[in-house]
Tab-separated table of C-alpha atoms in Angstrom:
chain	number	residue	atom	x	y	z
A	1	MET	CA	13.325	-64.000	13.328
A	2	ALA	CA	15.578	-63.373	16.288
A	3	PRO	CA	14.125	-64.633	19.553
A	4	SER	CA	14.094	-62.508	22.647
A	5	PRO	CA	17.072	-63.117	24.918
A	6	GLY	CA	16.446	-66.238	26.955
A	7	HIS	CA	13.997	-67.799	24.491
A	8	MET	CA	14.799	-71.490	24.611
A	9	MET	CA	13.075	-72.630	21.401
A	10	SER	CA	14.882	-72.704	18.093
A	11	PRO	CA	14.270	-69.631	15.918
A	12	THR	CA	13.290	-71.989	13.102
A	13	ASP	CA	10.932	-74.167	15.167
A	14	PRO	CA	7.415	-73.775	13.695
A	15	ASP	CA	5.951	-74.196	17.207
A	16	ASN	CA	7.967	-71.236	18.460
A	17	PRO	CA	5.345	-68.572	19.307
A	18	GLN	CA	7.454	-65.954	17.544
A	19	ASN	CA	6.979	-67.924	14.312
A	20	TRP	CA	3.221	-68.199	14.601
A	21	PRO	CA	0.945	-66.566	12.017
A	22	ALA	CA	0.137	-62.969	12.861
A	23	ALA	CA	-3.518	-63.769	13.614
A	24	ARG	CA	-2.577	-66.339	16.258
A	25	LYS	CA	-0.029	-64.024	17.874
A	26	ILE	CA	-2.550	-61.205	17.984
A	27	TYR	CA	-5.217	-63.481	19.478
A	28	ALA	CA	-2.905	-64.701	22.259
A	29	SER	CA	-1.884	-61.121	23.008
A	30	SER	CA	-5.497	-59.928	22.919
A	31	VAL	CA	-6.596	-62.571	25.412
A	32	ALA	CA	-3.809	-61.592	27.796
A	33	THR	CA	-4.801	-57.952	27.330
A	34	PHE	CA	-8.508	-58.567	27.970
A	35	PHE	CA	-7.787	-60.618	31.107
A	36	ALA	CA	-5.444	-57.949	32.503
A	37	PHE	CA	-7.976	-55.232	31.606
A	38	THR	CA	-10.662	-57.139	33.510
A	39	VAL	CA	-8.662	-57.500	36.708
A	40	ALA	CA	-7.543	-53.852	36.591
A	41	PHE	CA	-11.175	-52.837	36.042
A	42	GLY	CA	-12.135	-54.859	39.097
A	43	VAL	CA	-9.402	-53.327	41.238
A	44	THR	CA	-10.667	-49.740	40.898
A	45	SER	CA	-14.350	-50.575	40.460
A	46	LEU	CA	-15.169	-50.273	44.155
A	47	THR	CA	-13.802	-46.726	44.353
A	48	VAL	CA	-16.959	-45.546	42.596
A	49	GLY	CA	-19.063	-47.016	45.406
A	50	ILE	CA	-17.058	-45.718	48.375
A	51	GLN	CA	-19.934	-43.553	49.654
A	52	GLY	CA	-22.382	-46.438	49.343
A	53	VAL	CA	-20.054	-48.764	51.262
A	54	MET	CA	-19.656	-46.154	54.017
A	55	GLN	CA	-23.418	-45.721	54.363
A	56	GLN	CA	-24.414	-49.383	54.202
A	57	PHE	CA	-21.775	-50.721	56.602
A	58	ASP	CA	-21.407	-47.577	58.752
A	59	VAL	CA	-17.629	-47.386	58.320
A	60	SER	CA	-15.210	-44.506	57.890
A	61	MET	CA	-13.833	-43.490	54.518
A	62	THR	CA	-10.451	-45.000	55.380
A	63	MET	CA	-12.133	-48.335	56.126
A	64	ALA	CA	-14.116	-48.150	52.893
A	65	VAL	CA	-10.935	-47.475	50.911
A	66	LEU	CA	-9.623	-50.793	52.258
A	67	GLY	CA	-11.784	-52.372	49.553
A	68	LEU	CA	-9.292	-50.975	47.045
A	69	SER	CA	-6.148	-51.439	49.132
A	70	LEU	CA	-6.818	-55.043	50.147
A	71	THR	CA	-7.332	-55.981	46.503
A	72	LEU	CA	-3.926	-54.517	45.691
A	73	PHE	CA	-2.351	-56.267	48.687
A	74	GLY	CA	-3.739	-59.546	47.327
A	75	ILE	CA	-2.268	-58.815	43.906
A	76	ALA	CA	1.115	-58.169	45.554
A	77	PHE	CA	1.494	-61.933	46.048
A	78	ALA	CA	1.189	-62.585	42.301
A	79	PRO	CA	4.800	-61.706	41.322
A	80	ILE	CA	5.986	-64.141	44.010
A	81	THR	CA	3.763	-67.108	43.146
A	82	THR	CA	2.959	-66.806	39.438
A	83	PRO	CA	6.415	-67.778	38.070
A	84	HIS	CA	6.172	-71.113	39.868
A	85	LEU	CA	2.651	-71.774	38.599
A	86	SER	CA	3.458	-70.958	34.979
A	87	GLU	CA	6.647	-73.025	35.154
A	88	ARG	CA	4.710	-76.123	36.202
A	89	TYR	CA	1.482	-75.759	34.260
A	90	GLY	CA	2.176	-73.251	31.479
A	91	ARG	CA	0.470	-69.908	31.026
A	92	ALA	CA	-2.894	-70.885	29.518
A	93	PRO	CA	-4.130	-73.020	32.467
A	94	VAL	CA	-3.169	-70.302	34.953
A	95	TYR	CA	-5.128	-67.720	32.967
A	96	LEU	CA	-8.160	-69.971	32.664
A	97	VAL	CA	-8.223	-70.922	36.346
A	98	SER	CA	-7.337	-67.616	37.985
A	99	LEU	CA	-9.924	-65.422	36.224
A	100	PRO	CA	-12.997	-67.522	37.183
A	101	ILE	CA	-11.888	-67.644	40.832
A	102	PHE	CA	-11.350	-63.885	40.712
A	103	ALA	CA	-14.897	-63.546	39.369
A	104	LEU	CA	-16.344	-65.714	42.160
A	105	PHE	CA	-14.834	-63.481	44.838
A	106	ILE	CA	-16.039	-60.389	42.990
A	107	LEU	CA	-19.513	-61.930	43.098
A	108	GLY	CA	-19.082	-62.536	46.824
A	109	ALA	CA	-18.055	-58.916	47.307
A	110	GLY	CA	-21.229	-57.772	45.579
A	111	TYR	CA	-23.418	-59.877	47.872
A	112	SER	CA	-21.516	-59.088	51.083
A	113	LYS	CA	-23.771	-58.447	54.083
A	114	ASN	CA	-21.068	-56.895	56.267
A	115	PHE	CA	-17.819	-55.070	55.752
A	116	SER	CA	-15.659	-57.985	56.911
A	117	SER	CA	-16.947	-60.256	54.173
A	118	LEU	CA	-16.493	-57.475	51.606
A	119	ALA	CA	-12.883	-56.981	52.713
A	120	VAL	CA	-12.120	-60.708	52.607
A	121	CYS	CA	-13.679	-61.171	49.171
A	122	ARG	CA	-11.832	-58.182	47.738
A	123	PHE	CA	-8.500	-59.448	49.076
A	124	PHE	CA	-8.961	-62.903	47.574
A	125	ALA	CA	-10.202	-61.394	44.306
A	126	GLY	CA	-6.841	-59.641	44.105
A	127	LEU	CA	-4.942	-62.759	45.164
A	128	PHE	CA	-6.490	-64.916	42.427
A	129	GLY	CA	-6.776	-62.202	39.783
A	130	GLY	CA	-3.172	-61.072	40.200
A	131	PRO	CA	-1.644	-63.748	37.946
A	132	CYS	CA	-3.485	-62.247	34.957
A	133	LEU	CA	-1.646	-58.961	35.531
A	134	VAL	CA	1.699	-60.754	35.827
A	135	LEU	CA	1.359	-63.338	33.067
A	136	ILE	CA	0.650	-60.768	30.371
A	137	GLU	CA	4.334	-59.778	30.484
A	138	GLY	CA	5.404	-63.353	29.829
A	139	THR	CA	2.843	-63.868	27.074
A	140	PHE	CA	3.953	-60.787	25.158
A	141	ALA	CA	7.624	-61.704	25.626
A	142	ASP	CA	6.938	-65.218	24.318
A	143	VAL	CA	5.189	-63.959	21.209
A	144	TRP	CA	6.986	-60.775	20.191
A	145	SER	CA	10.623	-60.126	19.322
A	146	ALA	CA	13.017	-58.329	21.675
A	147	HIS	CA	13.522	-55.381	19.310
A	148	LEU	CA	9.888	-54.462	20.072
A	149	THR	CA	10.237	-54.689	23.865
A	150	VAL	CA	9.315	-51.064	24.600
A	151	THR	CA	6.448	-51.161	22.106
A	152	TYR	CA	4.904	-54.376	23.354
A	153	TYR	CA	5.367	-53.369	26.994
A	154	SER	CA	3.576	-50.099	26.305
A	155	PHE	CA	0.649	-52.067	24.859
A	156	LEU	CA	0.469	-54.517	27.747
A	157	SER	CA	0.665	-51.611	30.215
A	158	LEU	CA	-2.195	-50.016	28.316
A	159	ALA	CA	-4.431	-52.920	29.356
A	160	SER	CA	-3.963	-52.190	33.059
A	161	TYR	CA	-4.071	-48.408	32.819
A	162	VAL	CA	-7.151	-48.303	30.601
A	163	GLY	CA	-8.855	-51.033	32.634
A	164	ALA	CA	-8.319	-49.090	35.843
A	165	GLY	CA	-9.448	-45.836	34.216
A	166	CYS	CA	-12.545	-47.279	32.560
A	167	ALA	CA	-14.013	-48.537	35.847
A	168	PRO	CA	-14.905	-45.106	37.262
A	169	LEU	CA	-15.676	-43.802	33.776
A	170	ILE	CA	-18.342	-46.470	33.172
A	171	LEU	CA	-19.493	-47.248	36.688
A	172	GLY	CA	-20.195	-43.642	37.640
A	173	TYR	CA	-23.359	-43.844	35.544
A	174	VAL	CA	-24.237	-47.325	36.787
A	175	VAL	CA	-23.929	-46.516	40.494
A	176	SER	CA	-25.882	-43.272	40.021
A	177	ALA	CA	-28.797	-45.353	38.749
A	178	LYS	CA	-28.344	-48.480	40.883
A	179	SER	CA	-26.167	-49.079	43.965
A	180	TRP	CA	-22.532	-49.685	44.882
A	181	GLN	CA	-23.046	-53.457	44.514
A	182	TRP	CA	-23.313	-52.961	40.772
A	183	THR	CA	-19.620	-52.029	40.660
A	184	GLN	CA	-19.007	-55.706	41.357
A	185	PHE	CA	-21.772	-57.065	39.170
A	186	VAL	CA	-20.555	-55.132	36.118
A	187	THR	CA	-17.016	-56.370	36.813
A	188	LEU	CA	-18.446	-59.895	36.825
A	189	MET	CA	-20.014	-59.286	33.401
A	190	VAL	CA	-16.689	-58.041	32.027
A	191	ALA	CA	-14.936	-61.127	33.442
A	192	PHE	CA	-17.513	-63.411	31.826
A	193	ALA	CA	-17.007	-61.751	28.436
A	194	ALA	CA	-13.216	-61.977	28.804
A	195	TYR	CA	-13.413	-65.676	29.661
A	196	LEU	CA	-15.592	-66.481	26.653
A	197	PHE	CA	-13.164	-64.591	24.411
A	198	GLY	CA	-10.093	-66.287	25.890
A	199	ILE	CA	-11.216	-69.848	26.420
A	200	GLY	CA	-9.267	-70.986	23.357
A	201	VAL	CA	-6.040	-69.178	24.214
A	202	PRO	CA	-2.992	-71.112	22.938
A	203	GLU	CA	-0.067	-71.967	25.197
A	204	THR	CA	2.843	-69.589	24.623
A	205	TYR	CA	5.367	-70.665	27.269
A	206	PRO	CA	8.260	-72.332	25.374
A	207	ARG	CA	9.052	-74.895	28.074
A	208	GLU	CA	5.445	-76.050	28.244
A	209	ILE	CA	5.191	-76.180	24.445
A	210	LEU	CA	8.243	-78.460	24.364
A	211	ARG	CA	6.890	-80.642	27.166
A	212	SER	CA	3.473	-80.943	25.503
A	213	ARG	CA	5.024	-81.815	22.157
A	214	ALA	CA	7.189	-84.477	23.760
A	215	ARG	CA	4.183	-86.037	25.522
A	216	ARG	CA	2.180	-85.981	22.291
A	217	LEU	CA	4.978	-87.741	20.402
A	218	GLY	CA	5.752	-90.137	23.232
A	219	HIS	CA	9.294	-88.807	23.660
A	220	ASP	CA	11.317	-88.110	26.764
A	221	ILE	CA	12.631	-84.590	27.165
A	222	GLN	CA	15.280	-83.113	29.434
A	223	LEU	CA	14.985	-79.370	29.942
A	224	ALA	CA	17.330	-77.057	31.775
A	225	LYS	CA	16.429	-76.501	35.408
A	226	ALA	CA	13.776	-73.823	35.828
A	227	GLU	CA	15.174	-70.463	36.919
A	228	SER	CA	12.293	-70.067	39.355
A	229	GLY	CA	13.451	-73.129	41.302
A	230	VAL	CA	12.196	-76.675	41.707
A	231	THR	CA	11.972	-77.403	45.441
A	232	LEU	CA	10.014	-75.251	47.887
A	233	ILE	CA	13.263	-73.963	49.368
A	234	GLU	CA	14.573	-72.992	45.925
A	235	MET	CA	11.301	-71.299	45.040
A	236	ALA	CA	11.278	-69.293	48.265
A	237	GLN	CA	14.910	-68.385	47.692
A	238	MET	CA	14.225	-67.147	44.166
A	239	THR	CA	11.087	-65.075	44.562
A	240	LEU	CA	11.145	-64.129	48.237
A	241	ILE	CA	14.506	-64.211	49.999
A	242	THR	CA	17.008	-63.230	47.304
A	243	PRO	CA	14.908	-60.292	46.035
A	244	LEU	CA	15.060	-58.861	49.566
A	245	PHE	CA	18.861	-58.980	49.441
A	246	MET	CA	18.718	-57.405	45.994
A	247	ALA	CA	16.735	-54.533	47.518
A	248	VAL	CA	19.776	-53.451	49.508
A	249	SER	CA	22.654	-54.541	47.267
A	250	GLU	CA	21.797	-53.675	43.646
A	251	PRO	CA	21.964	-49.923	42.853
A	252	VAL	CA	20.123	-50.283	39.538
A	253	VAL	CA	17.280	-52.273	41.074
A	254	ILE	CA	17.073	-50.031	44.141
A	255	MET	CA	16.679	-46.886	42.032
A	256	VAL	CA	14.091	-48.410	39.714
A	257	THR	CA	12.121	-49.990	42.567
A	258	LEU	CA	11.893	-46.721	44.515
A	259	TYR	CA	10.896	-44.734	41.428
A	260	LEU	CA	8.153	-47.164	40.439
A	261	ALA	CA	6.929	-47.328	44.046
A	262	LEU	CA	6.388	-43.558	44.007
A	263	ASN	CA	4.891	-43.815	40.530
A	264	PHE	CA	2.231	-46.388	41.459
A	265	ALA	CA	1.468	-44.958	44.897
A	266	VAL	CA	0.555	-41.589	43.387
A	267	LEU	CA	-1.218	-43.232	40.439
A	268	PHE	CA	-3.692	-45.171	42.583
A	269	GLN	CA	-4.381	-42.384	45.048
A	270	TRP	CA	-6.007	-40.487	42.157
A	271	PHE	CA	-8.895	-42.960	42.288
A	272	ILE	CA	-9.671	-41.729	45.806
A	273	ALA	CA	-8.525	-38.107	45.646
A	274	VAL	CA	-10.031	-37.097	42.284
A	275	PRO	CA	-13.645	-37.998	43.181
A	276	ALA	CA	-13.315	-36.348	46.597
A	277	VAL	CA	-11.756	-33.128	45.271
A	278	LEU	CA	-14.115	-32.778	42.311
A	279	ALA	CA	-17.160	-33.353	44.503
A	280	LEU	CA	-16.106	-30.944	47.249
A	281	THR	CA	-14.505	-28.247	45.101
A	282	TYR	CA	-16.643	-28.305	41.954
A	283	ASN	CA	-19.836	-30.040	43.200
A	284	PHE	CA	-19.443	-32.843	40.658
A	285	THR	CA	-22.006	-35.640	40.672
A	286	LEU	CA	-20.890	-39.265	40.547
A	287	ASP	CA	-21.342	-39.593	36.786
A	288	GLN	CA	-19.514	-36.292	36.202
A	289	VAL	CA	-16.603	-37.562	38.297
A	290	GLY	CA	-16.483	-40.634	36.086
A	291	LEU	CA	-16.137	-38.481	32.984
A	292	ALA	CA	-13.024	-36.905	34.503
A	293	PHE	CA	-11.271	-40.248	34.094
A	294	ILE	CA	-11.369	-39.825	30.323
A	295	ALA	CA	-8.099	-37.992	30.952
A	296	THR	CA	-6.638	-41.217	32.379
A	297	VAL	CA	-7.531	-43.213	29.282
A	298	VAL	CA	-6.250	-40.502	26.931
A	299	GLY	CA	-2.993	-40.189	28.882
A	300	ALA	CA	-2.409	-43.933	28.620
A	301	LEU	CA	-3.128	-43.976	24.878
A	302	VAL	CA	-0.754	-41.071	24.266
A	303	SER	CA	1.957	-42.820	26.290
A	304	THR	CA	1.600	-45.931	24.143
A	305	MET	CA	2.079	-43.862	21.005
A	306	THR	CA	5.027	-41.834	22.299
A	307	SER	CA	6.841	-44.847	23.773
A	308	SER	CA	6.410	-46.844	20.568
A	309	LEU	CA	7.575	-43.887	18.495
A	310	SER	CA	10.587	-43.461	20.772
A	311	GLU	CA	11.605	-47.067	20.212
A	312	LYS	CA	11.313	-46.731	16.435
A	313	MET	CA	13.365	-43.553	16.428
A	314	THR	CA	16.124	-44.900	18.707
A	315	ASN	CA	16.348	-48.116	16.693
A	316	ARG	CA	16.704	-46.082	13.517
A	317	TRP	CA	19.214	-43.766	15.198
A	318	ASN	CA	21.344	-46.771	16.126
A	319	GLY	CA	21.018	-48.358	12.696
A	320	CYS	CA	18.880	-51.257	13.965
A	321	THR	CA	16.564	-51.861	11.062
A	322	GLY	CA	16.162	-55.633	11.320
A	323	MET	CA	14.782	-57.956	13.956
A	324	ALA	CA	18.184	-59.500	14.549
A	325	SER	CA	19.766	-56.259	15.735
A	326	LEU	CA	19.032	-54.446	18.983
A	327	ALA	CA	19.810	-50.888	20.028
A	328	PRO	CA	21.910	-50.462	23.184
A	329	LEU	CA	19.767	-51.269	26.187
A	330	GLU	CA	20.050	-47.791	27.687
A	331	TYR	CA	18.077	-46.282	24.796
A	332	ARG	CA	14.971	-47.956	26.202
A	333	LEU	CA	15.141	-45.334	28.965
A	334	VAL	CA	14.298	-42.417	26.666
A	335	PRO	CA	10.530	-42.417	27.433
A	336	ALA	CA	11.346	-42.289	31.157
A	337	MET	CA	13.561	-39.233	30.663
A	338	PHE	CA	10.657	-37.272	29.221
A	339	GLY	CA	8.088	-38.873	31.516
A	340	SER	CA	10.048	-37.949	34.630
A	341	ILE	CA	9.790	-34.267	33.760
A	342	GLY	CA	6.087	-34.653	32.995
A	343	MET	CA	5.495	-36.309	36.373
A	344	VAL	CA	7.053	-33.442	38.311
A	345	GLY	CA	5.223	-30.797	36.309
A	346	SER	CA	1.844	-32.530	36.566
A	347	LEU	CA	2.030	-32.900	40.354
A	348	PHE	CA	2.613	-29.187	40.905
A	349	TRP	CA	0.098	-28.408	38.151
A	350	ILE	CA	-2.673	-30.393	39.872
A	351	GLY	CA	-1.772	-29.290	43.383
A	352	PHE	CA	-2.000	-25.585	42.582
A	353	THR	CA	-4.932	-25.582	40.161
A	354	ALA	CA	-7.526	-27.802	41.909
A	355	LYS	CA	-9.514	-24.926	43.392
A	356	ALA	CA	-12.873	-23.322	42.728
A	357	SER	CA	-11.362	-20.199	41.152
A	358	ILE	CA	-9.805	-22.257	38.315
A	359	ASN	CA	-11.817	-24.169	35.739
A	360	CYS	CA	-12.137	-27.882	36.551
A	361	THR	CA	-10.675	-28.950	33.199
A	362	VAL	CA	-7.256	-27.615	34.193
A	363	PRO	CA	-6.521	-30.100	37.023
A	364	ILE	CA	-8.319	-32.862	35.124
A	365	VAL	CA	-5.971	-32.418	32.163
A	366	GLY	CA	-3.130	-32.440	34.690
A	367	THR	CA	-4.120	-35.951	35.807
A	368	GLY	CA	-3.978	-37.036	32.163
A	369	VAL	CA	-0.439	-35.677	31.917
A	370	TYR	CA	0.479	-37.562	35.083
A	371	VAL	CA	-0.879	-40.821	33.635
A	372	TRP	CA	1.100	-40.262	30.427
A	373	ALA	CA	4.247	-39.672	32.493
A	374	SER	CA	3.563	-42.585	34.833
A	375	MET	CA	3.051	-45.110	32.044
A	376	SER	CA	6.032	-43.812	30.059
A	377	ILE	CA	8.282	-44.247	33.086
A	378	LEU	CA	6.927	-47.718	33.847
A	379	THR	CA	7.276	-48.861	30.241
A	380	ALA	CA	10.847	-47.610	29.937
A	381	LEU	CA	12.193	-48.821	33.273
A	382	VAL	CA	10.636	-52.293	33.192
A	383	SER	CA	11.676	-52.766	29.547
A	384	TYR	CA	15.196	-51.837	30.598
A	385	ILE	CA	15.230	-54.347	33.451
A	386	PHE	CA	13.857	-57.078	31.159
A	387	ASP	CA	17.252	-57.551	29.550
A	388	ALA	CA	19.546	-55.804	32.032
A	389	TYR	CA	20.434	-59.134	33.651
A	390	PRO	CA	20.449	-62.808	32.705
A	391	ALA	CA	17.196	-64.699	33.262
A	392	ARG	CA	17.735	-65.380	36.962
A	393	GLY	CA	18.672	-61.811	37.817
A	394	THR	CA	15.777	-60.422	35.804
A	395	LEU	CA	13.288	-62.659	37.599
A	396	LEU	CA	14.614	-61.482	40.961
A	397	ALA	CA	14.473	-57.808	39.976
A	398	LEU	CA	11.008	-57.940	38.420
A	399	THR	CA	9.614	-59.789	41.441
A	400	LEU	CA	10.949	-57.179	43.850
A	401	MET	CA	9.895	-54.213	41.725
A	402	ALA	CA	6.356	-55.452	41.150
A	403	THR	CA	5.693	-56.459	44.754
A	404	VAL	CA	6.954	-53.198	46.245
A	405	ARG	CA	5.117	-50.909	43.834
A	406	ILE	CA	1.811	-52.760	44.308
A	407	ILE	CA	2.104	-52.586	48.114
A	408	CYS	CA	2.791	-48.848	47.881
A	409	ALA	CA	-0.160	-48.476	45.506
A	410	GLY	CA	-2.369	-50.014	48.173
A	411	TRP	CA	-0.970	-47.925	51.036
A	412	LEU	CA	-1.168	-44.323	49.789
A	413	PRO	CA	-4.923	-44.293	49.003
A	414	LEU	CA	-5.547	-45.061	52.683
A	415	VAL	CA	-3.895	-41.830	53.836
A	416	ILE	CA	-4.212	-39.423	50.908
A	417	ILE	CA	-7.402	-37.709	52.104
A	418	THR	CA	-5.864	-37.193	55.554
A	419	MET	CA	-2.761	-35.714	53.886
A	420	ILE	CA	-4.830	-33.302	51.820
A	421	MET	CA	-6.883	-32.217	54.826
A	422	ARG	CA	-3.848	-31.629	57.030
A	423	LEU	CA	-1.407	-30.186	54.490
A	424	SER	CA	-3.827	-28.806	51.868
A	425	GLY	CA	-3.870	-30.064	48.308
A	426	GLN	CA	-1.106	-27.696	47.252
A	427	TRP	CA	1.372	-28.950	49.825
A	428	ALA	CA	0.340	-32.614	49.698
A	429	TYR	CA	1.085	-32.792	45.977
A	430	SER	CA	4.084	-30.505	46.311
A	431	VAL	CA	5.612	-33.124	48.637
A	432	PHE	CA	5.175	-35.737	45.911
A	433	GLY	CA	6.431	-33.242	43.346
A	434	PHE	CA	9.652	-32.590	45.240
A	435	ILE	CA	10.276	-36.337	45.676
A	436	ALA	CA	9.578	-36.878	41.969
A	437	ALA	CA	12.001	-34.060	41.129
A	438	GLY	CA	14.757	-36.004	42.872
A	439	MET	CA	13.810	-39.083	40.873
A	440	VAL	CA	14.331	-37.289	37.539
A	441	ALA	CA	17.976	-38.272	37.856
A	442	VAL	CA	17.224	-42.019	37.840
A	443	PRO	CA	16.897	-42.607	34.051
A	444	LEU	CA	19.798	-40.206	33.418
A	445	ILE	CA	22.062	-42.074	35.850
A	446	LEU	CA	21.085	-45.412	34.336
A	447	PHE	CA	21.678	-44.134	30.827
A	448	GLN	CA	25.145	-42.873	31.698
A	449	PHE	CA	26.353	-45.412	34.249
A	450	GLY	CA	23.985	-48.378	33.798
A	451	PRO	CA	26.443	-50.657	31.931
A	452	ARG	CA	29.121	-50.211	34.603
A	453	LEU	CA	26.691	-50.700	37.470
A	454	ARG	CA	25.306	-53.863	35.921
A	455	ALA	CA	28.772	-55.192	35.120
A	456	ARG	CA	29.697	-54.998	38.813
A	457	SER	CA	26.522	-56.804	39.865
A	458	ARG	CA	26.758	-60.326	41.298
A	459	HIS	CA	23.753	-61.089	39.068
A	460	SER	CA	25.441	-59.982	35.837
A	461	ALA	CA	26.171	-62.486	33.094
A	462	HIS	CA	29.932	-62.153	33.718
A	463	SER	CA	29.598	-62.813	37.462
A	464	MET	CA	27.259	-65.753	36.990
A	465	ILE	CA	29.516	-67.356	34.386
A	466	ASN	CA	32.561	-66.998	36.608
A	467	GLY	CA	30.635	-68.416	39.541
A	468	LYS	CA	29.450	-71.413	37.563
A	469	HIS	CA	32.908	-72.077	36.185
A	470	ALA	CA	34.307	-71.952	39.701
A	471	MET	CA	31.818	-74.645	40.741
A	472	GLY	CA	32.567	-76.742	37.674
A	473	LEU	CA	29.089	-76.307	36.229
A	474	GLN	CA	28.122	-76.173	32.595
A	475	ILE	CA	26.322	-73.090	31.352
A	476	ASP	CA	23.122	-73.341	29.431
A	477	GLU	CA	23.164	-70.505	26.919
A	478	GLU	CA	19.429	-70.727	26.337
A	479	MET	CA	17.523	-69.663	29.426
A	480	PRO	CA	13.732	-69.970	29.625
A	481	MET	CA	12.175	-66.687	28.668
A	482	GLY	CA	9.113	-67.437	30.726
A	483	SER	CA	11.202	-67.339	33.852
A	484	MET	CA	12.406	-63.877	32.884
A	485	HIS	CA	9.036	-62.317	32.433
A	486	ALA	CA	6.583	-64.299	34.517
């Protein structure tokens, strides 16, 4: 079996996660999925209790929405810190430590006696739960072959999208019968179930597997220097400083980062806008609003199917029938080409149909189309970046992309109701629609000019090899995959 690019274990090594029995691979992937689902569920859970938070703590709606935004701002630190944690301790310990701490802060949020304590607990829940949303990428990349990159990324994205969508779907009924605090208590129950299911999760990070095996056998082992850095200065350089330079110097990364920032900002505002619009326009009750999020779950499931089908068809089109052969990287962008059109159409669709004279199912279906488009774009663009650069460049790009889109996801929900009130729903979503229309060109540009743009990059394989030769350094052909995807 051909390892994913950057996998540092031998393809014939029985301890290589890609050589594990199917049941073990599926279990490791399922644990990562359940943990990511749980954190995503917790992120949007409080949106169901916004009215309760406003009444109990006598705060404005914007202040109440901070319960969502601060959680996302906490998660925004995860792409910066998680690579260093997984490099030093492996993936399994980070999973098994971060989720319980996340759960403790969720518990604190549920028992908060004032808004300040609620805000603090929600922020730290995001800070400690964030690694579960980041590590899932590394776990899937460790376990599954590169020719399935789009497919496995669509499945790991499904965990977050469905988790976020299931919170209002389930909790609408709970809060109707109980109180807003139960949004946190139910999240705690989900976290407890996830932890029991995942307590036996095997280590998948190749570097940690090699280190553990060496310790068990009493051998010394010398591994290549971690791409995420060793000293504090190197770590800050890799996941903080250099990504900022990449944000203004790498055309490919700039385009993808901006597109995904728009994507996530609009995605998370739905959790504030949909309940408000359905309640005011159609007189929906809280449990009825929750049912509207079935469209979110369906959209995510359809995206998983279409993205996976796209990968199978493009592999067949390019004659890549075995695991050792990969289609040209640009063919991973196909789902984004279709999704970009769906995003534009859905924004205008929702903006101009969410009114009392049109049946409520019309805009609700539109949100499902948006979710399908959003997830298809995310799956395609991140899968493309996975192998667009060598390990170091990929780590830099993924760190920047994830941090920016999560920050934007936390910002827009704070202002979306004000936008709708001042511009009207038609014009608020038309603004997003026009911006999204300009972004339709991104996957097309990358498909046509991506190889040339990447070849000119200072982070390309060619540039890095020349730079290392100039410094008289040897080149390690096997880079740690975990550094790529964590």
